[in-house]
Amino acid sequence: MTVSEPAAPAWLDLLDWRRRVADLYAEVRTGRAQDPAGAHRRWAQERSELFRSHPQTPLPAGARAAFAGLPVWPYDPALVFGARVRSLPEERLTVASSTGQDLPLVRFGRAEFGDHGLDLYWIDVYGGGVFVPFRDATSGQESYGGGRYLLDTVKGADLGSTARGDLVLDFNFAYHPSCFYDARWSCPLAPPANVLKFAVRAGERASLPPAP
């Protein structure tokens, strides 16, 4: 979301952005089954193209001419999990945003994978949607300090579930919120319950690695 609401014509641009993101994730869900690395390349390329050319790009105007694509880590199959969801008593809470606004959420479960887990939230406003933000040992150095997002289904960012019903958590598709690129955007920050102690060097990163 942005700090100020867009003018009326921009709503249709926003609609187009969300349609294209939803279509991209539908393509990814299909492609991951046969060629996960190829689906990841397609995801990174299309996101870069949206950032480069779409009217709703999060990039500030001054950064667009020199934009060469979103930096991402190479695909790592070790960072793909089918997470069992453990139901939790529903708890309403708010998380802080990058601009100080609060976003109402309902915590309804925890996605557990190996020795780790991430709380699952339902965005408690009209339209709802499952929301899974996280921080990790790269946050504030190699990635945004406020965290990255794995799932935000109200905006189409949904990797689906496995055949047995486990939630797909593929960290190769972790992405930065819009406020990482421009402070005019207001983005929910990852809460303390969703801080991973290991480094997730997958998905979008803060910058390209230095040349060898």
PDB file of C-alpha atoms in Angstrom:
ATOM      1  CA  MET A   1       0.000   0.000   0.000  1.00  0.00           C
ATOM      2  CA  THR A   2       1.100   3.609  -0.447  1.00  0.00           C
ATOM      3  CA  VAL A   3       1.000   6.339   2.149  1.00  0.00           C
ATOM      4  CA  SER A   4      -1.336   8.402  -0.035  1.00  0.00           C
ATOM      5  CA  GLU A   5      -4.136   6.841  -2.058  1.00  0.00           C
ATOM      6  CA  PRO A   6      -3.656   6.786  -5.857  1.00  0.00           C
ATOM      7  CA  ALA A   7      -5.669   8.976  -8.180  1.00  0.00           C
ATOM      8  CA  ALA A   8      -8.641   7.325  -9.905  1.00  0.00           C
ATOM      9  CA  PRO A   9      -6.865   6.290 -13.165  1.00  0.00           C
ATOM     10  CA  ALA A  10      -4.124   4.596 -11.131  1.00  0.00           C
ATOM     11  CA  TRP A  11      -6.603   2.129  -9.644  1.00  0.00           C
ATOM     12  CA  LEU A  12      -6.801   0.381 -13.012  1.00  0.00           C
ATOM     13  CA  ASP A  13      -3.011   0.281 -13.179  1.00  0.00           C
ATOM     14  CA  LEU A  14      -3.007  -1.321  -9.740  1.00  0.00           C
ATOM     15  CA  LEU A  15      -5.619  -3.823 -10.893  1.00  0.00           C
ATOM     16  CA  ASP A  16      -3.417  -4.734 -13.867  1.00  0.00           C
ATOM     17  CA  TRP A  17      -0.366  -5.122 -11.611  1.00  0.00           C
ATOM     18  CA  ARG A  18      -2.223  -7.524  -9.337  1.00  0.00           C
ATOM     19  CA  ARG A  19      -3.596  -9.500 -12.250  1.00  0.00           C
ATOM     20  CA  ARG A  20      -0.132  -9.910 -13.692  1.00  0.00           C
ATOM     21  CA  VAL A  21       1.321 -10.951 -10.345  1.00  0.00           C
ATOM     22  CA  ALA A  22      -1.485 -13.466  -9.825  1.00  0.00           C
ATOM     23  CA  ASP A  23      -0.968 -14.849 -13.333  1.00  0.00           C
ATOM     24  CA  LEU A  24       2.772 -15.123 -12.703  1.00  0.00           C
ATOM     25  CA  TYR A  25       2.290 -17.112  -9.515  1.00  0.00           C
ATOM     26  CA  ALA A  26      -0.205 -19.401 -11.258  1.00  0.00           C
ATOM     27  CA  GLU A  27       2.475 -20.052 -13.869  1.00  0.00           C
ATOM     28  CA  VAL A  28       5.058 -20.639 -11.133  1.00  0.00           C
ATOM     29  CA  ARG A  29       2.857 -23.143  -9.301  1.00  0.00           C
ATOM     30  CA  THR A  30       2.532 -25.150 -12.510  1.00  0.00           C
ATOM     31  CA  GLY A  31       6.165 -24.805 -13.569  1.00  0.00           C
ATOM     32  CA  ARG A  32       7.713 -25.709 -10.226  1.00  0.00           C
ATOM     33  CA  ALA A  33       6.548 -29.298 -10.568  1.00  0.00           C
ATOM     34  CA  GLN A  34       8.721 -29.963 -13.639  1.00  0.00           C
ATOM     35  CA  ASP A  35      11.416 -27.299 -13.551  1.00  0.00           C
ATOM     36  CA  PRO A  36      11.680 -25.412 -10.244  1.00  0.00           C
ATOM     37  CA  ALA A  37      14.832 -23.515 -11.243  1.00  0.00           C
ATOM     38  CA  GLY A  38      13.222 -22.517 -14.544  1.00  0.00           C
ATOM     39  CA  ALA A  39      10.078 -21.344 -12.753  1.00  0.00           C
ATOM     40  CA  HIS A  40      12.291 -19.286 -10.466  1.00  0.00           C
ATOM     41  CA  ARG A  41      14.070 -17.681 -13.436  1.00  0.00           C
ATOM     42  CA  ARG A  42      10.722 -16.823 -14.991  1.00  0.00           C
ATOM     43  CA  TRP A  43       9.517 -15.301 -11.701  1.00  0.00           C
ATOM     44  CA  ALA A  44      12.646 -13.152 -11.354  1.00  0.00           C
ATOM     45  CA  GLN A  45      12.529 -12.012 -14.987  1.00  0.00           C
ATOM     46  CA  GLU A  46       8.851 -11.063 -14.894  1.00  0.00           C
ATOM     47  CA  ARG A  47       9.177  -9.219 -11.582  1.00  0.00           C
ATOM     48  CA  SER A  48      12.115  -7.279 -13.007  1.00  0.00           C
ATOM     49  CA  GLU A  49      10.062  -6.405 -16.094  1.00  0.00           C
ATOM     50  CA  LEU A  50       7.168  -5.201 -13.942  1.00  0.00           C
ATOM     51  CA  PHE A  51       9.544  -3.060 -11.904  1.00  0.00           C
ATOM     52  CA  ARG A  52      11.128  -1.694 -15.081  1.00  0.00           C
ATOM     53  CA  SER A  53       8.051  -0.780 -17.087  1.00  0.00           C
ATOM     54  CA  HIS A  54       4.781  -0.937 -15.160  1.00  0.00           C
ATOM     55  CA  PRO A  55       3.049   2.288 -14.018  1.00  0.00           C
ATOM     56  CA  GLN A  56       2.697   0.802 -10.508  1.00  0.00           C
ATOM     57  CA  THR A  57       6.405   0.002 -10.136  1.00  0.00           C
ATOM     58  CA  PRO A  58       7.682   0.551  -6.583  1.00  0.00           C
ATOM     59  CA  LEU A  59      10.843   2.126  -7.986  1.00  0.00           C
ATOM     60  CA  PRO A  60      11.153   5.892  -7.535  1.00  0.00           C
ATOM     61  CA  ALA A  61      11.239   7.791 -10.817  1.00  0.00           C
ATOM     62  CA  GLY A  62      14.921   8.647 -10.468  1.00  0.00           C
ATOM     63  CA  ALA A  63      15.952   4.997 -10.201  1.00  0.00           C
ATOM     64  CA  ARG A  64      14.167   3.643 -13.263  1.00  0.00           C
ATOM     65  CA  ALA A  65      16.582   4.672 -16.023  1.00  0.00           C
ATOM     66  CA  ALA A  66      19.501   2.797 -14.465  1.00  0.00           C
ATOM     67  CA  PHE A  67      17.476  -0.214 -13.319  1.00  0.00           C
ATOM     68  CA  ALA A  68      19.097  -3.433 -14.548  1.00  0.00           C
ATOM     69  CA  GLY A  69      16.864  -5.970 -12.834  1.00  0.00           C
ATOM     70  CA  LEU A  70      16.139  -7.201  -9.322  1.00  0.00           C
ATOM     71  CA  PRO A  71      19.108  -8.920  -7.677  1.00  0.00           C
ATOM     72  CA  VAL A  72      18.335 -12.465  -6.578  1.00  0.00           C
ATOM     73  CA  TRP A  73      20.348 -15.319  -5.134  1.00  0.00           C
ATOM     74  CA  PRO A  74      20.791 -18.456  -7.270  1.00  0.00           C
ATOM     75  CA  TYR A  75      18.093 -21.077  -6.892  1.00  0.00           C
ATOM     76  CA  ASP A  76      18.765 -23.348  -3.906  1.00  0.00           C
ATOM     77  CA  PRO A  77      16.662 -26.547  -3.713  1.00  0.00           C
ATOM     78  CA  ALA A  78      17.695 -26.984  -0.060  1.00  0.00           C
ATOM     79  CA  LEU A  79      15.511 -23.988   0.842  1.00  0.00           C
ATOM     80  CA  VAL A  80      12.250 -25.521  -0.370  1.00  0.00           C
ATOM     81  CA  PHE A  81       9.910 -26.977   2.261  1.00  0.00           C
ATOM     82  CA  GLY A  82       6.526 -28.569   2.557  1.00  0.00           C
ATOM     83  CA  ALA A  83       5.453 -27.178   5.928  1.00  0.00           C
ATOM     84  CA  ARG A  84       2.890 -28.886   8.146  1.00  0.00           C
ATOM     85  CA  VAL A  85       0.443 -26.346   9.504  1.00  0.00           C
ATOM     86  CA  ARG A  86      -0.249 -26.553  13.223  1.00  0.00           C
ATOM     87  CA  SER A  87      -3.478 -24.804  14.133  1.00  0.00           C
ATOM     88  CA  LEU A  88      -3.304 -22.201  16.897  1.00  0.00           C
ATOM     89  CA  PRO A  89      -6.081 -20.418  18.780  1.00  0.00           C
ATOM     90  CA  GLU A  90      -7.000 -17.363  16.751  1.00  0.00           C
ATOM     91  CA  GLU A  91      -5.307 -14.252  18.086  1.00  0.00           C
ATOM     92  CA  ARG A  92      -5.956 -10.742  16.810  1.00  0.00           C
ATOM     93  CA  LEU A  93      -2.953  -8.456  16.810  1.00  0.00           C
ATOM     94  CA  THR A  94      -1.366  -5.651  14.863  1.00  0.00           C
ATOM     95  CA  VAL A  95       2.049  -5.384  13.282  1.00  0.00           C
ATOM     96  CA  ALA A  96       3.915  -2.170  12.686  1.00  0.00           C
ATOM     97  CA  SER A  97       4.499  -0.862   9.197  1.00  0.00           C
ATOM     98  CA  SER A  98       7.437   1.012   7.704  1.00  0.00           C
ATOM     99  CA  THR A  99       5.534   4.302   8.087  1.00  0.00           C
ATOM    100  CA  GLY A 100       4.300   3.704  11.624  1.00  0.00           C
ATOM    101  CA  GLN A 101       0.796   2.597  10.688  1.00  0.00           C
ATOM    102  CA  ASP A 102      -0.532  -0.645  12.146  1.00  0.00           C
ATOM    103  CA  LEU A 103      -1.956  -3.540  10.142  1.00  0.00           C
ATOM    104  CA  PRO A 104      -4.563  -5.762  11.832  1.00  0.00           C
ATOM    105  CA  LEU A 105      -3.878  -9.490  11.558  1.00  0.00           C
ATOM    106  CA  VAL A 106      -5.253 -12.748  12.887  1.00  0.00           C
ATOM    107  CA  ARG A 107      -2.660 -15.368  13.763  1.00  0.00           C
ATOM    108  CA  PHE A 108      -4.274 -18.722  13.065  1.00  0.00           C
ATOM    109  CA  GLY A 109      -1.461 -21.256  12.767  1.00  0.00           C
ATOM    110  CA  ARG A 110       2.196 -22.036  12.482  1.00  0.00           C
ATOM    111  CA  ALA A 111       3.925 -23.576   9.466  1.00  0.00           C
ATOM    112  CA  GLU A 112       6.562 -25.992  10.772  1.00  0.00           C
ATOM    113  CA  PHE A 113       9.491 -27.240   8.713  1.00  0.00           C
ATOM    114  CA  GLY A 114      12.401 -29.123  10.246  1.00  0.00           C
ATOM    115  CA  ASP A 115      13.349 -27.404  13.504  1.00  0.00           C
ATOM    116  CA  HIS A 116      11.884 -24.109  12.332  1.00  0.00           C
ATOM    117  CA  GLY A 117       8.514 -22.468  11.971  1.00  0.00           C
ATOM    118  CA  LEU A 118       6.735 -19.329  10.831  1.00  0.00           C
ATOM    119  CA  ASP A 119       3.461 -17.990  12.151  1.00  0.00           C
ATOM    120  CA  LEU A 120       0.644 -17.730   9.627  1.00  0.00           C
ATOM    121  CA  TYR A 121      -1.485 -14.600   9.560  1.00  0.00           C
ATOM    122  CA  TRP A 122      -4.778 -13.664   7.974  1.00  0.00           C
ATOM    123  CA  ILE A 123      -4.904  -9.984   7.037  1.00  0.00           C
ATOM    124  CA  ASP A 124      -7.903  -8.775   9.045  1.00  0.00           C
ATOM    125  CA  VAL A 125      -9.329  -6.270   6.593  1.00  0.00           C
ATOM    126  CA  TYR A 126     -11.729  -6.604   3.661  1.00  0.00           C
ATOM    127  CA  GLY A 127     -10.441  -9.223   1.226  1.00  0.00           C
ATOM    128  CA  GLY A 128      -8.208 -10.855   3.826  1.00  0.00           C
ATOM    129  CA  GLY A 129      -5.491 -13.188   2.642  1.00  0.00           C
ATOM    130  CA  VAL A 130      -2.755 -15.360   4.142  1.00  0.00           C
ATOM    131  CA  PHE A 131       0.360 -13.357   4.931  1.00  0.00           C
ATOM    132  CA  VAL A 132       3.785 -14.814   5.790  1.00  0.00           C
ATOM    133  CA  PRO A 133       6.551 -12.261   6.380  1.00  0.00           C
ATOM    134  CA  PHE A 134       9.911 -13.215   7.863  1.00  0.00           C
ATOM    135  CA  ARG A 135      13.303 -11.944   8.864  1.00  0.00           C
ATOM    136  CA  ASP A 136      16.503 -13.963   8.980  1.00  0.00           C
ATOM    137  CA  ALA A 137      20.237 -13.596   9.562  1.00  0.00           C
ATOM    138  CA  THR A 138      20.639 -11.645   6.294  1.00  0.00           C
ATOM    139  CA  SER A 139      18.098  -8.974   7.324  1.00  0.00           C
ATOM    140  CA  GLY A 140      19.625  -5.530   7.633  1.00  0.00           C
ATOM    141  CA  GLN A 141      22.752  -6.567   5.758  1.00  0.00           C
ATOM    142  CA  GLU A 142      22.147  -8.639   2.656  1.00  0.00           C
ATOM    143  CA  SER A 143      18.383  -8.075   2.636  1.00  0.00           C
ATOM    144  CA  TYR A 144      15.913  -5.508   3.969  1.00  0.00           C
ATOM    145  CA  GLY A 145      16.016  -5.107   7.743  1.00  0.00           C
ATOM    146  CA  GLY A 146      12.224  -5.098   7.986  1.00  0.00           C
ATOM    147  CA  GLY A 147      12.012  -8.533   6.425  1.00  0.00           C
ATOM    148  CA  ARG A 148      10.838 -10.173   3.237  1.00  0.00           C
ATOM    149  CA  TYR A 149       7.580 -11.841   2.251  1.00  0.00           C
ATOM    150  CA  LEU A 150       6.978 -15.468   1.304  1.00  0.00           C
ATOM    151  CA  LEU A 151       3.204 -15.346   0.867  1.00  0.00           C
ATOM    152  CA  ASP A 152       0.705 -12.530   0.481  1.00  0.00           C
ATOM    153  CA  THR A 153      -2.268 -14.204  -1.130  1.00  0.00           C
ATOM    154  CA  VAL A 154      -4.498 -11.131  -1.341  1.00  0.00           C
ATOM    155  CA  LYS A 155      -1.917  -9.825  -3.852  1.00  0.00           C
ATOM    156  CA  GLY A 156      -1.559 -13.148  -5.656  1.00  0.00           C
ATOM    157  CA  ALA A 157       1.726 -14.259  -4.059  1.00  0.00           C
ATOM    158  CA  ASP A 158       0.773 -17.870  -3.350  1.00  0.00           C
ATOM    159  CA  LEU A 159       2.966 -20.949  -3.917  1.00  0.00           C
ATOM    160  CA  GLY A 160       0.199 -23.461  -3.206  1.00  0.00           C
ATOM    161  CA  SER A 161       0.268 -26.703  -1.223  1.00  0.00           C
ATOM    162  CA  THR A 162       1.729 -30.175  -1.645  1.00  0.00           C
ATOM    163  CA  ALA A 163      -0.338 -33.238  -2.569  1.00  0.00           C
ATOM    164  CA  ARG A 164      -0.726 -34.111   1.105  1.00  0.00           C
ATOM    165  CA  GLY A 165      -1.796 -30.601   2.038  1.00  0.00           C
ATOM    166  CA  ASP A 166       1.450 -29.157   3.383  1.00  0.00           C
ATOM    167  CA  LEU A 167       2.019 -25.469   2.702  1.00  0.00           C
ATOM    168  CA  VAL A 168       4.759 -24.795   0.137  1.00  0.00           C
ATOM    169  CA  LEU A 169       7.435 -22.516   1.580  1.00  0.00           C
ATOM    170  CA  ASP A 170      10.021 -21.956  -1.147  1.00  0.00           C
ATOM    171  CA  PHE A 171      12.404 -19.292   0.071  1.00  0.00           C
ATOM    172  CA  ASN A 172      13.767 -18.860  -3.447  1.00  0.00           C
ATOM    173  CA  PHE A 173      10.620 -16.811  -4.064  1.00  0.00           C
ATOM    174  CA  ALA A 174      11.077 -14.538  -1.033  1.00  0.00           C
ATOM    175  CA  TYR A 175      10.701 -10.927  -2.102  1.00  0.00           C
ATOM    176  CA  HIS A 176      11.171  -7.465  -0.684  1.00  0.00           C
ATOM    177  CA  PRO A 177       8.176  -5.274   0.164  1.00  0.00           C
ATOM    178  CA  SER A 178       7.708  -2.119  -1.868  1.00  0.00           C
ATOM    179  CA  CYS A 179       8.943   0.131   0.954  1.00  0.00           C
ATOM    180  CA  PHE A 180      12.431  -1.333   0.497  1.00  0.00           C
ATOM    181  CA  TYR A 181      12.607   0.528  -2.809  1.00  0.00           C
ATOM    182  CA  ASP A 182      10.782   3.748  -1.943  1.00  0.00           C
ATOM    183  CA  ALA A 183       9.721   5.140   1.442  1.00  0.00           C
ATOM    184  CA  ARG A 184       6.430   6.429  -0.029  1.00  0.00           C
ATOM    185  CA  TRP A 185       5.110   2.889   0.312  1.00  0.00           C
ATOM    186  CA  SER A 186       3.817   1.596   3.640  1.00  0.00           C
ATOM    187  CA  CYS A 187       4.648  -2.058   4.274  1.00  0.00           C
ATOM    188  CA  PRO A 188       4.010  -4.380   7.239  1.00  0.00           C
ATOM    189  CA  LEU A 189       7.197  -5.449   8.976  1.00  0.00           C
ATOM    190  CA  ALA A 190       7.941  -9.025   9.989  1.00  0.00           C
ATOM    191  CA  PRO A 191       6.960  -9.584  13.651  1.00  0.00           C
ATOM    192  CA  PRO A 192       9.334 -11.138  16.240  1.00  0.00           C
ATOM    193  CA  ALA A 193       7.640 -14.553  16.002  1.00  0.00           C
ATOM    194  CA  ASN A 194       8.806 -14.817  12.388  1.00  0.00           C
ATOM    195  CA  VAL A 195      12.528 -14.262  12.831  1.00  0.00           C
ATOM    196  CA  LEU A 196      14.607 -17.182  11.581  1.00  0.00           C
ATOM    197  CA  LYS A 197      18.021 -17.660  13.155  1.00  0.00           C
ATOM    198  CA  PHE A 198      19.714 -18.903  10.006  1.00  0.00           C
ATOM    199  CA  ALA A 199      20.663 -16.978   6.860  1.00  0.00           C
ATOM    200  CA  VAL A 200      18.211 -17.323   3.993  1.00  0.00           C
ATOM    201  CA  ARG A 201      20.401 -16.628   0.979  1.00  0.00           C
ATOM    202  CA  ALA A 202      17.613 -17.192  -1.506  1.00  0.00           C
ATOM    203  CA  GLY A 203      15.079 -14.974  -3.180  1.00  0.00           C
ATOM    204  CA  GLU A 204      15.565 -11.260  -3.594  1.00  0.00           C
ATOM    205  CA  ARG A 205      18.631  -9.699  -2.043  1.00  0.00           C
ATOM    206  CA  ALA A 206      19.587  -6.132  -1.238  1.00  0.00           C
ATOM    207  CA  SER A 207      22.212  -5.806  -3.951  1.00  0.00           C
ATOM    208  CA  LEU A 208      24.275  -7.807  -6.365  1.00  0.00           C
ATOM    209  CA  PRO A 209      27.296  -9.577  -4.836  1.00  0.00           C
ATOM    210  CA  PRO A 210      30.650  -7.828  -5.298  1.00  0.00           C
ATOM    211  CA  ALA A 211      32.655  -8.825  -8.338  1.00  0.00           C
ATOM    212  CA  PRO A 212      35.336 -11.476  -7.626  1.00  0.00           C
TER     213      PRO A 212
END
